[in-house]
Every structure is written in structure tokens, then in C-alpha cells.
Coordinates of C-alpha atoms and ligand atoms in Angstrom, one line a residue:
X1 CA 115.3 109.3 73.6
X2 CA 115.0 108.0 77.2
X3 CA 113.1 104.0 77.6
X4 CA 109.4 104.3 78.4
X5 CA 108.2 102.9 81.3
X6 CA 104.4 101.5 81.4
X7 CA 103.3 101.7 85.1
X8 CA 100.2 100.5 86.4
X9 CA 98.3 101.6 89.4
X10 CA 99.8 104.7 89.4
X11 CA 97.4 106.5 92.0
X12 CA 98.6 103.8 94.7
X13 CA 100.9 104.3 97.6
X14 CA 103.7 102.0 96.3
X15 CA 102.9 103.5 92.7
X16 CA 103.7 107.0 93.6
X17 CA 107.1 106.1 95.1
X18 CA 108.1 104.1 92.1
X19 CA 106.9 107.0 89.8
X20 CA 109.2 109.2 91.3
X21 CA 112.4 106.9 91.3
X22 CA 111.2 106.2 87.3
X23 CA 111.8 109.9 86.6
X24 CA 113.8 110.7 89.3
X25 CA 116.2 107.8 86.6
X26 CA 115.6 109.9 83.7
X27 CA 112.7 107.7 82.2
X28 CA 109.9 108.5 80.6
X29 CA 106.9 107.0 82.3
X30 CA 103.3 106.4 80.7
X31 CA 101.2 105.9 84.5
X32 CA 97.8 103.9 84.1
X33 CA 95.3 104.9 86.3
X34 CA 91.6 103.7 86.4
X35 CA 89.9 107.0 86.9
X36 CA 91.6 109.9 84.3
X37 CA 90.6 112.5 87.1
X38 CA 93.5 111.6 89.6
X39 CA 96.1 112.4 87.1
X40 CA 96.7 115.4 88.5
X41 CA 96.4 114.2 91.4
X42 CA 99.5 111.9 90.9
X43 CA 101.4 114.9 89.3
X44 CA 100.9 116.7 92.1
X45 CA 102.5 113.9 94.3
X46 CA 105.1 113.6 92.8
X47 CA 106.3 116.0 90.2
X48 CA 107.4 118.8 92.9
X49 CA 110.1 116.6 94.3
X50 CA 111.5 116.7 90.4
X51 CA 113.3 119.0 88.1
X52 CA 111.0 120.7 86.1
X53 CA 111.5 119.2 82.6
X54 CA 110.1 115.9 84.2
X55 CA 107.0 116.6 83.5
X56 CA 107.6 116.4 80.2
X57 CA 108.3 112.6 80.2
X58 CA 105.0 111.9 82.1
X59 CA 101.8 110.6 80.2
X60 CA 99.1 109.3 81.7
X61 CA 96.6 106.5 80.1
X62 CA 93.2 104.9 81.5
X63 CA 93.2 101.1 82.2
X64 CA 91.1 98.6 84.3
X65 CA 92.3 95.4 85.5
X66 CA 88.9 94.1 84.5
X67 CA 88.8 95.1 81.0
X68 CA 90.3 94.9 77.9
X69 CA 90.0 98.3 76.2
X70 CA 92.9 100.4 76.1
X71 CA 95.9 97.9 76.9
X72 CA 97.2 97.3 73.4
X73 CA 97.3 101.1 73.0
X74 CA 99.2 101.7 76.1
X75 CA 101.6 99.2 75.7
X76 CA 102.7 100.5 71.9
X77 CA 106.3 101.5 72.1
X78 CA 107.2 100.6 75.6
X79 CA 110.5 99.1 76.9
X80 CA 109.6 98.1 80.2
X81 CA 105.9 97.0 82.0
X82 CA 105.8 97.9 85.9
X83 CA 102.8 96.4 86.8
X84 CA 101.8 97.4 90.2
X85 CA 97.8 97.5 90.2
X86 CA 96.2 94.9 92.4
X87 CA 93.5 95.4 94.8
X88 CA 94.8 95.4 98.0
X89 CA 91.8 95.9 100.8
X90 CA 91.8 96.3 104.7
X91 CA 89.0 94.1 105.1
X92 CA 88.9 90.4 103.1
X93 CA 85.6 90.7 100.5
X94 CA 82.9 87.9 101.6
X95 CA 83.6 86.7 97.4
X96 CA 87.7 85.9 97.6
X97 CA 87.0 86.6 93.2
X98 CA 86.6 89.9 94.2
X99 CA 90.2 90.3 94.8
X100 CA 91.1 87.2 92.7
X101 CA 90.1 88.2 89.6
X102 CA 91.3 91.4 88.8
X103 CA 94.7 90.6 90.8
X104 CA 94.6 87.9 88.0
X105 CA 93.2 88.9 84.8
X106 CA 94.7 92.3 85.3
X107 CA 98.2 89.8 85.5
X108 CA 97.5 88.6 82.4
X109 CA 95.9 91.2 80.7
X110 CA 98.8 93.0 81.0
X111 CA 101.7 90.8 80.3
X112 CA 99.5 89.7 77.0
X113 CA 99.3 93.0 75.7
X114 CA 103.0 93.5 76.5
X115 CA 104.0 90.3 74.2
X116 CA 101.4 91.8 71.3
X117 CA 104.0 95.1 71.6
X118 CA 107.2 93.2 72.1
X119 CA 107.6 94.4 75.4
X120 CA 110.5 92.2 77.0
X121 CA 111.1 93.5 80.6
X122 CA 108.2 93.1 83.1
X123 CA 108.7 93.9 86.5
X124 CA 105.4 92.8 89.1
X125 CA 104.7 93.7 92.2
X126 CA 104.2 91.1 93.9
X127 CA 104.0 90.3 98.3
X128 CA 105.7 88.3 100.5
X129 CA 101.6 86.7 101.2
X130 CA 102.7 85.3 98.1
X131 CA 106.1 83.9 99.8
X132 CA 104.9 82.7 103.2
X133 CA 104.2 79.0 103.7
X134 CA 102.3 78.2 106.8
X135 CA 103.2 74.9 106.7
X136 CA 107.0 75.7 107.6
X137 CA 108.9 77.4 110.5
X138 CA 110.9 80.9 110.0
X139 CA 112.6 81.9 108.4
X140 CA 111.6 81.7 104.4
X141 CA 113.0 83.0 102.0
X142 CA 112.4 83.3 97.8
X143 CA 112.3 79.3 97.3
X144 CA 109.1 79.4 99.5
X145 CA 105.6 79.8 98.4
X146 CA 101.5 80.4 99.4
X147 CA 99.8 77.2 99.5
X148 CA 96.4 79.0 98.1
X149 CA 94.5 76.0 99.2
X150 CA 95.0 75.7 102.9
X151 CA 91.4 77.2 104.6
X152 CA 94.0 79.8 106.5
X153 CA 95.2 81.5 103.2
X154 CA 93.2 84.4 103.0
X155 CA 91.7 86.3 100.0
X156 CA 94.5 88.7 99.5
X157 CA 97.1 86.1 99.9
X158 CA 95.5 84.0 97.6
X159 CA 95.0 86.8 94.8
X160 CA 98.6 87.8 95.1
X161 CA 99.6 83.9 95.1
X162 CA 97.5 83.2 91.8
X163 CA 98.6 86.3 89.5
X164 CA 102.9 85.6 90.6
X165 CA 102.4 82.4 89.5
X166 CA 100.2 82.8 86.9
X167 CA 102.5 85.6 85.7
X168 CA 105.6 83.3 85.9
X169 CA 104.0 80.5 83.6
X170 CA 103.2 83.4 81.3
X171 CA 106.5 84.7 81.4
X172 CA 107.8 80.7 80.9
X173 CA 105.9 80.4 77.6
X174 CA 106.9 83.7 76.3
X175 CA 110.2 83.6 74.7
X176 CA 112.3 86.6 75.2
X177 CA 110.3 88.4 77.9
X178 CA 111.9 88.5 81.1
X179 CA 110.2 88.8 85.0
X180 CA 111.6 90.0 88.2
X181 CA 108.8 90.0 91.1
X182 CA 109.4 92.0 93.7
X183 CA 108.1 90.5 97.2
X184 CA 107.4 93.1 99.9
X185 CA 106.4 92.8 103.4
X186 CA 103.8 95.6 105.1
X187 CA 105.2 98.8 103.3
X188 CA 105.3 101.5 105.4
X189 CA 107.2 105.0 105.2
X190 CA 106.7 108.6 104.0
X191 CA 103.5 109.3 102.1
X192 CA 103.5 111.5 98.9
X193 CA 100.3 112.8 99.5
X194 CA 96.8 112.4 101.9
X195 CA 95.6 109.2 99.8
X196 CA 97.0 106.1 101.3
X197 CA 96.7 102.8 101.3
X198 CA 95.8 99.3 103.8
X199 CA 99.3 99.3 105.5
X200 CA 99.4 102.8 106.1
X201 CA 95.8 102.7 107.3
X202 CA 96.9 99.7 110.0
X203 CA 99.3 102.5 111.2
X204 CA 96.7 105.0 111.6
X205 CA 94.3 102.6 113.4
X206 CA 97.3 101.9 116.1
X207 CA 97.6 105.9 116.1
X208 CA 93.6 106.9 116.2
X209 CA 94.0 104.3 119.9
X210 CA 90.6 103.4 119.1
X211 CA 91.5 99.5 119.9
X212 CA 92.5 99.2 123.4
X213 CA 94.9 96.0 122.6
X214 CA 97.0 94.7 120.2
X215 CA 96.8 91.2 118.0
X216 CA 100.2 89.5 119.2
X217 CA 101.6 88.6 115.5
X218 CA 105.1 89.9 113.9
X219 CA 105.2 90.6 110.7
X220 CA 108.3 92.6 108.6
X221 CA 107.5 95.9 107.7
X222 CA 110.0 97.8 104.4
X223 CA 110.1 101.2 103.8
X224 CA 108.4 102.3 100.6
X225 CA 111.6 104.4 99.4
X226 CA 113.4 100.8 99.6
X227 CA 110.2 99.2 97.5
X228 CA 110.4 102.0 94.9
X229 CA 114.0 101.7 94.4
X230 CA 113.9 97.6 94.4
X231 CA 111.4 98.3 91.4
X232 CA 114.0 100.4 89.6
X233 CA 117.3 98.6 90.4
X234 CA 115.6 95.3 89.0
X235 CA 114.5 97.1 85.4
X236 CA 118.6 98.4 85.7
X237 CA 119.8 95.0 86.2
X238 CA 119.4 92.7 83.8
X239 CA 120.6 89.8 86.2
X240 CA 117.6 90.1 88.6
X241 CA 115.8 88.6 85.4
X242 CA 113.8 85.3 86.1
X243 CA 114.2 86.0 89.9
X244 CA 111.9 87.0 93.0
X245 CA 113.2 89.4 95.7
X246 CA 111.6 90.1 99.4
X247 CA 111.6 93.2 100.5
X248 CA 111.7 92.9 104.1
X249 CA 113.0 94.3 107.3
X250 CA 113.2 92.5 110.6
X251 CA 109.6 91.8 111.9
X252 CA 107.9 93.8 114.2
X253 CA 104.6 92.6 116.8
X254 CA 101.4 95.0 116.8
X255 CA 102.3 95.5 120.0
X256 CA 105.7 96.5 119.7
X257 CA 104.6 98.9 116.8
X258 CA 102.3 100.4 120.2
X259 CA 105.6 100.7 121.4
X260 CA 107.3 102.8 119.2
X261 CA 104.6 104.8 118.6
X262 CA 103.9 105.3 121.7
X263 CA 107.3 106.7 123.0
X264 CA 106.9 108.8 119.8
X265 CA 103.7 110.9 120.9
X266 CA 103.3 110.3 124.3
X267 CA 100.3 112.4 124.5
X268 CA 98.4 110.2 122.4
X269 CA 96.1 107.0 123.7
X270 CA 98.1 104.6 121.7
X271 CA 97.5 100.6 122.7
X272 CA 100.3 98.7 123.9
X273 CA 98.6 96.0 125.6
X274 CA 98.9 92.5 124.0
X275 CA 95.3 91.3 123.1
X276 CA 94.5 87.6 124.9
X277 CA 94.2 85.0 122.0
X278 CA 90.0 84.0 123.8
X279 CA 89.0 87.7 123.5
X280 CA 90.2 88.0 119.9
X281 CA 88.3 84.7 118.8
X282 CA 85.2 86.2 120.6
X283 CA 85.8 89.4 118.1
X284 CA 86.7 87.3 115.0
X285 CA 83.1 86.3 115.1
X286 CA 82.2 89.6 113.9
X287 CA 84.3 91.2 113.2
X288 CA 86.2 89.8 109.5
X289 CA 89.3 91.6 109.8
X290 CA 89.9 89.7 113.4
X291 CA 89.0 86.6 111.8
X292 CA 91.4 86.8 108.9
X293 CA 94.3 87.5 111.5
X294 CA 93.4 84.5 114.0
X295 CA 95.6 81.8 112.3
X296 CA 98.8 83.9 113.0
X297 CA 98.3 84.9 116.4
X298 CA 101.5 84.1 118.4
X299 CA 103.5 83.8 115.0
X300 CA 106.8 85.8 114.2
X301 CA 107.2 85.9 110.1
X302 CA 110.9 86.5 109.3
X303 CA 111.7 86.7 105.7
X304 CA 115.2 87.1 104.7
X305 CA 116.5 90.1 102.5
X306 CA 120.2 88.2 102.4
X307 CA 118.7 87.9 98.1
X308 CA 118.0 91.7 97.6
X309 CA 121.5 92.9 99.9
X310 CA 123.7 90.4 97.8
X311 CA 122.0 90.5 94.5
X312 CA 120.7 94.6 94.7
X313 CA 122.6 95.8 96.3
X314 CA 120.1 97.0 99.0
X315 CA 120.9 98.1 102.7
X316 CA 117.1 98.5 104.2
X317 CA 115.7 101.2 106.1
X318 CA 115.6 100.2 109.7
X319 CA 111.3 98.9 110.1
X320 CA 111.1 101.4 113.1
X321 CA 112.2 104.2 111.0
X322 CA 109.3 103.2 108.6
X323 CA 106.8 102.8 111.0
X324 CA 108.2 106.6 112.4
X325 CA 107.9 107.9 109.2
X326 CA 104.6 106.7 108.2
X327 CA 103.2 108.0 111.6
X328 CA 105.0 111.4 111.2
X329 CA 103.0 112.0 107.6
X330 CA 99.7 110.9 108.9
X331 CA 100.6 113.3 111.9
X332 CA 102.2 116.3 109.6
X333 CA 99.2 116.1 107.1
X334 CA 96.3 115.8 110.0
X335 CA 95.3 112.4 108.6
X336 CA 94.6 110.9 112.1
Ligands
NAP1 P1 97.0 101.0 96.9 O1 97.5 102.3 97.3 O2 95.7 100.5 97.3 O3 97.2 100.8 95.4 C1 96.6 99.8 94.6 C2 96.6 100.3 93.2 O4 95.9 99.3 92.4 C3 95.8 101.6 93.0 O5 96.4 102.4 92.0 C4 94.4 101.0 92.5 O6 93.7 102.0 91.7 C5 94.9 99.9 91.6 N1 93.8 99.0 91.3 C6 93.1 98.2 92.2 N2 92.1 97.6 91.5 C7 92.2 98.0 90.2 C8 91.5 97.8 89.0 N3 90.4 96.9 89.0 N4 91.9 98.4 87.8 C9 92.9 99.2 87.8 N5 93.6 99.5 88.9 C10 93.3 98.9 90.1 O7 98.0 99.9 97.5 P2 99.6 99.7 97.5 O8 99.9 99.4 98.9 O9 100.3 100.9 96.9 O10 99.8 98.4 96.7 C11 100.3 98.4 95.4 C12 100.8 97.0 95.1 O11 101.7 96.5 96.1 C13 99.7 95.9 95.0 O12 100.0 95.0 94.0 C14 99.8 95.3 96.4 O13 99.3 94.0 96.4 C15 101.3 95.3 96.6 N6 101.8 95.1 97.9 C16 101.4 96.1 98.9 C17 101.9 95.9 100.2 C18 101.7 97.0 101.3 O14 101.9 96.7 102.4 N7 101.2 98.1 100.9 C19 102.7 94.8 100.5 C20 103.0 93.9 99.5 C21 102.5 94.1 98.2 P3 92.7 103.0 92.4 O15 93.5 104.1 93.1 O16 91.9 103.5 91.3 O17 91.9 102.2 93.4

């Protein structure tokens, strides 16, 4: 009898991906979503790129980060906790709880129930806004960490920040259960189906040209193929235990992403232009997704991968090739 796999959140992006590398493996996979009617819609993602009989090792169950009911249940007779789920919006929420709280409690709801069923082997999902210290030049790496009290951390970084941290004291007072976090940077790449995610919706607002500049900040995009497979080759190696790991290409500016894109489909109205640092503080005043952007302006985040080559074993795919290949769905499936 193959390991079962709990993995949360699986009607996200990321999720999907990691789905499909968990059977692809040969496991059996219980998927947690919130709402039981997107089930098939995650089979349907997924199961065609499988042998048929992999179906068979797919179960679903319904769980909220924000409530208790069901997470004892799910976690009966699993080997291995993915946990994935975490809200992860385009826009910061005027309350930062919004996003703290279930990025949180969902944490710990789930690595509690996971010690009630003896489950030893967590694997989180994690982000390198958890990584990033804006007090310190590039580039950081795995010993670096969020400071979630400076005024620039935003929401999101601040959710992500709390629940790695809250999951590695968890994990510290937990004998014999064992945490790898995986750390990735924007995740771009192929989609598995028309429902996508915030990264993948910064790509289609470069493609849709609706801005006519760019913010002038670098950041390093992963492919989501390397992201999935980072999730599986941790639960496969049991030295990756107690560690983080970025996932992480070389970083790429908004504009140069205009760039790319823009040699890729010519025909399309796709910004280049870098946007000047007075007209984006004018926007920032009302616009909030401007705002949370201002403090990096200028910056160049490089995160090194040297961990995740050395230790996993991974060679990345190049962060153009993502940022193609993420364009080329959202093209292919007339999402833009
Ligand atoms: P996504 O497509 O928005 O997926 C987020 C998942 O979390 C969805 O399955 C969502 O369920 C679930 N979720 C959110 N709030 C929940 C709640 N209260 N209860 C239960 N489930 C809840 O985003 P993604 O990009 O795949 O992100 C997946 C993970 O990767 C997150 O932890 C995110 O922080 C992390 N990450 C993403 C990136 C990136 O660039 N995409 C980078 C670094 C880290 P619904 O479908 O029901 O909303």
C-alpha cells in the first residue's frame, strides 16, 4: 500500500502542480479543499496528464483554515502533511488578520491535528516574503528572515512570516515530527487549468497593457514544475528534514518581464516603459497595490538557490522560460 499524502489547498495554482508530481510518484493523495464542489474541478486538472489507475489513489476531504471540524478526520492514517493553503491575494486587505489569521491558525491547526494522528513528515509552503530582510543588501539566502515589525512588511509577508515561524516552534516542541519549508519566489509557469492565482494574474496585467509603465523592482520568479517537484523531492529525502529551501531563479524587473513579453507577441500593447518613482507615489495614494510596492522600488531581490542545487538536487527552469510559459497558457486558454 502506497504512503498517503494529506495536501491542503488543493484547488490552488501551486497545489495542482504538486498534486500531480504526488501521483505522478505513485502516492496516494487525500486533497483538502474548502469548497467540496471544485473536486472535480481539481481531477480534471490534473488526472488527464496520469495513467488511469491514478484516480484511484485520489480522495478528496473538506477543510477550512479557519475551523476546526474535519482536521482530525483527515489526518487519520496519513504519512506525510503538505500544507499548502494560505491566502495569498493581489491586493493587501485594509485588516493584515485577514490574511494573518488563517495563514496562522490554519498553520497550526494543521500541524496539531497531524501530532493527534502521529503524522511525522510535514512539508509547508512557505515564501521567500518570509526570507527577505529589508534591513540587508543582496543577496540572502535560508539563514535570512522577515522582520514582521518593520512598517514596510506588508500583510502577506507578514502572514507568511508568522505561520513558518510559528510552524517551526511547533515542529521544535513536537518530538519526532520533522519540517522542511519550502521558500519560493513569484511562481510562474504552465497552468493546469483557467483558475489561477496572484503571480499568474501579475503576468496577465503586464499582458492585458492596461498600465502604460512598469514599477522598476526585480524580484526572482521559479517555475511551478520546479516548486512541485521541490515539494516532492523534500517528503523523498529525509535529509532536507529541519531545513528551509528557496526556490528561486535569477530576478527579473517588471520592466524587463515587458521585455520578454513583448518580443513574444509583438502585436500586443505590452508596457515596457519604467514607471518614474514621483508618479507611482502620486498613484500609491489610491491605489493599495501601488502602495504596498513603493518601499521596493529601485531594489533587485536575489535569493540564492546554491541550498536547493546542492542539497536537491535541483537545476531551475530558466525565469524567462516561466514567465513564457505562464503567458503562453493565459494566451492558449483566452484568459487575457
Ligand atoms: P492560490 O492559487 O490562491 O492557492 C491558495 C490556496 O489556499 C487555495 O487552494 C485556497 O483555497 C487556499 N485557501 C486560502 N484560504 C483558505 C482558507 N481559509 N481555508 C482553506 N483553504 C484556503 O495561490 P498559490 O499561488 O497556489 O499559493 C499556494 C501557496 O504558495 C500559498 O501558501 C502561498 O502563500 C504560497 N506561495 C505562492 C507564491 C506565488 O508566487 N504563487 C510564492 C510563494 C509562496 P480556495 O481555492 O478555496 O480559495
Amino acid at each position: 500500500m502506497p504512503d498517503t499524502v494529506l495536501l491542503t489547498g488543493a484547488s490552488g495554482f501551486i497545489a495542482k502542480h504538486i498534486l500531480l508530481h504526488l501521483l505522478g510518484a505513485g502516492y496516494r493523495v487525500r486533497a483538502t479543499i474548502r469548497n467540496p464542489a471544485r473536486a472535480d474541478e481539481v481531477r480534471a486538472a490534473v488526472l488527464p496528464h496520469l495513467a488511469p489507475e491514478a484516480a484511484d489513489r485520489l480522495a478528496f476531504a473538506t477543510l477550512d483554515l479557519e475551523r476546526d471540524n474535519g482536521w482530525d478526520t483527515a489526518l487519520q492514517g496519513v504519512t506525510a502533511l503538505v500544507h499548502t493553503a494560505s491566502p495569498f491575494p493581489i491586493a493587501q486587505p485594509r485588516d493584515p488578520d485577514d490574511l494573518i489569521r488563517p495563514a496562522v491558525q490554519g498553520t497550526l491547526r494543521a500541524l496539531t491535528a497531524a501530532r493527534a494522528a502521529g503524522v511525522g513528515r510535514v512539508v509547508l509552503t512557505s515564501s521567500i516574503v518570509a526570507v527577505v530582510n529589508e534591513a540587508k543588501g543582496f543577496p540572502q539566502d535560508e539563514t535570512d528572515w522577515c522582520n514582521p515589525d518593520l512598517p514596510t512588511t506588508t500583510a502577506y509577508a507578514k502572514s507568511k512570516t508568522l505561520a513558518e515561524r510559528a510552524a517551526w516552534e511547533f515542529v521544535a516542541g513536537t518530538p519526532g515530527m520533522q519540517l522542511t519549508t519550502i521558500n519560493p519566489g513569484l511562481v510562474l509557469g504552465p497552468l493546469l487549468d483557467d483558475a489561477f492565482g496572484s503571480s499568474v494574474g501579475l503576468v496577465r496585467r503586464i499582458l492585458a497593457g492596461k498600465d502604460p509603465m512598469l514599477p522598476d523592482f526585480a524580484f526572482p520568479p521559479v517555475d511551478v514544475r520546479d516548486v512541485a517537484l521541490m515539494h516532492l523531492r523534500a517528503l523523498e529525502r529525509p535529509e532536507t528534514a529541519g531545513r528551509r529551501f528557496i526556490a528561486a531563479d535569477e530576478p527579473l524587473s517588471m520592466p524587463q518581464m515587458g521585455q520578454i513579453l513583448r518580443a513574444e507577441y509583438p502585436a500586443r500593447r505590452i508596457p515596457t516603459m519604467v514607471a518614474p518613482k514621483p508618479v507611482l507615489r502620486l498613484l500609491a495614494l489610491f491605489d493599495p497595490q501601488v502602495r504596498s510596492i513603493l518601499p521596493k522600488i529601485g531594489k533587485v531581490e536575489r535569493l540564492s538557490n546554491a541550498r536547493a542545487r546542492s542539497e536537491m538536487g535541483m537545476s531551475f527552469v530558466p525565469a524567462a522560460e516561466a514567465l513564457k510559459a505562464t503567458a503562453a497558457s493565459l494566451i492558449g486558454r483566452r484568459l487575457v
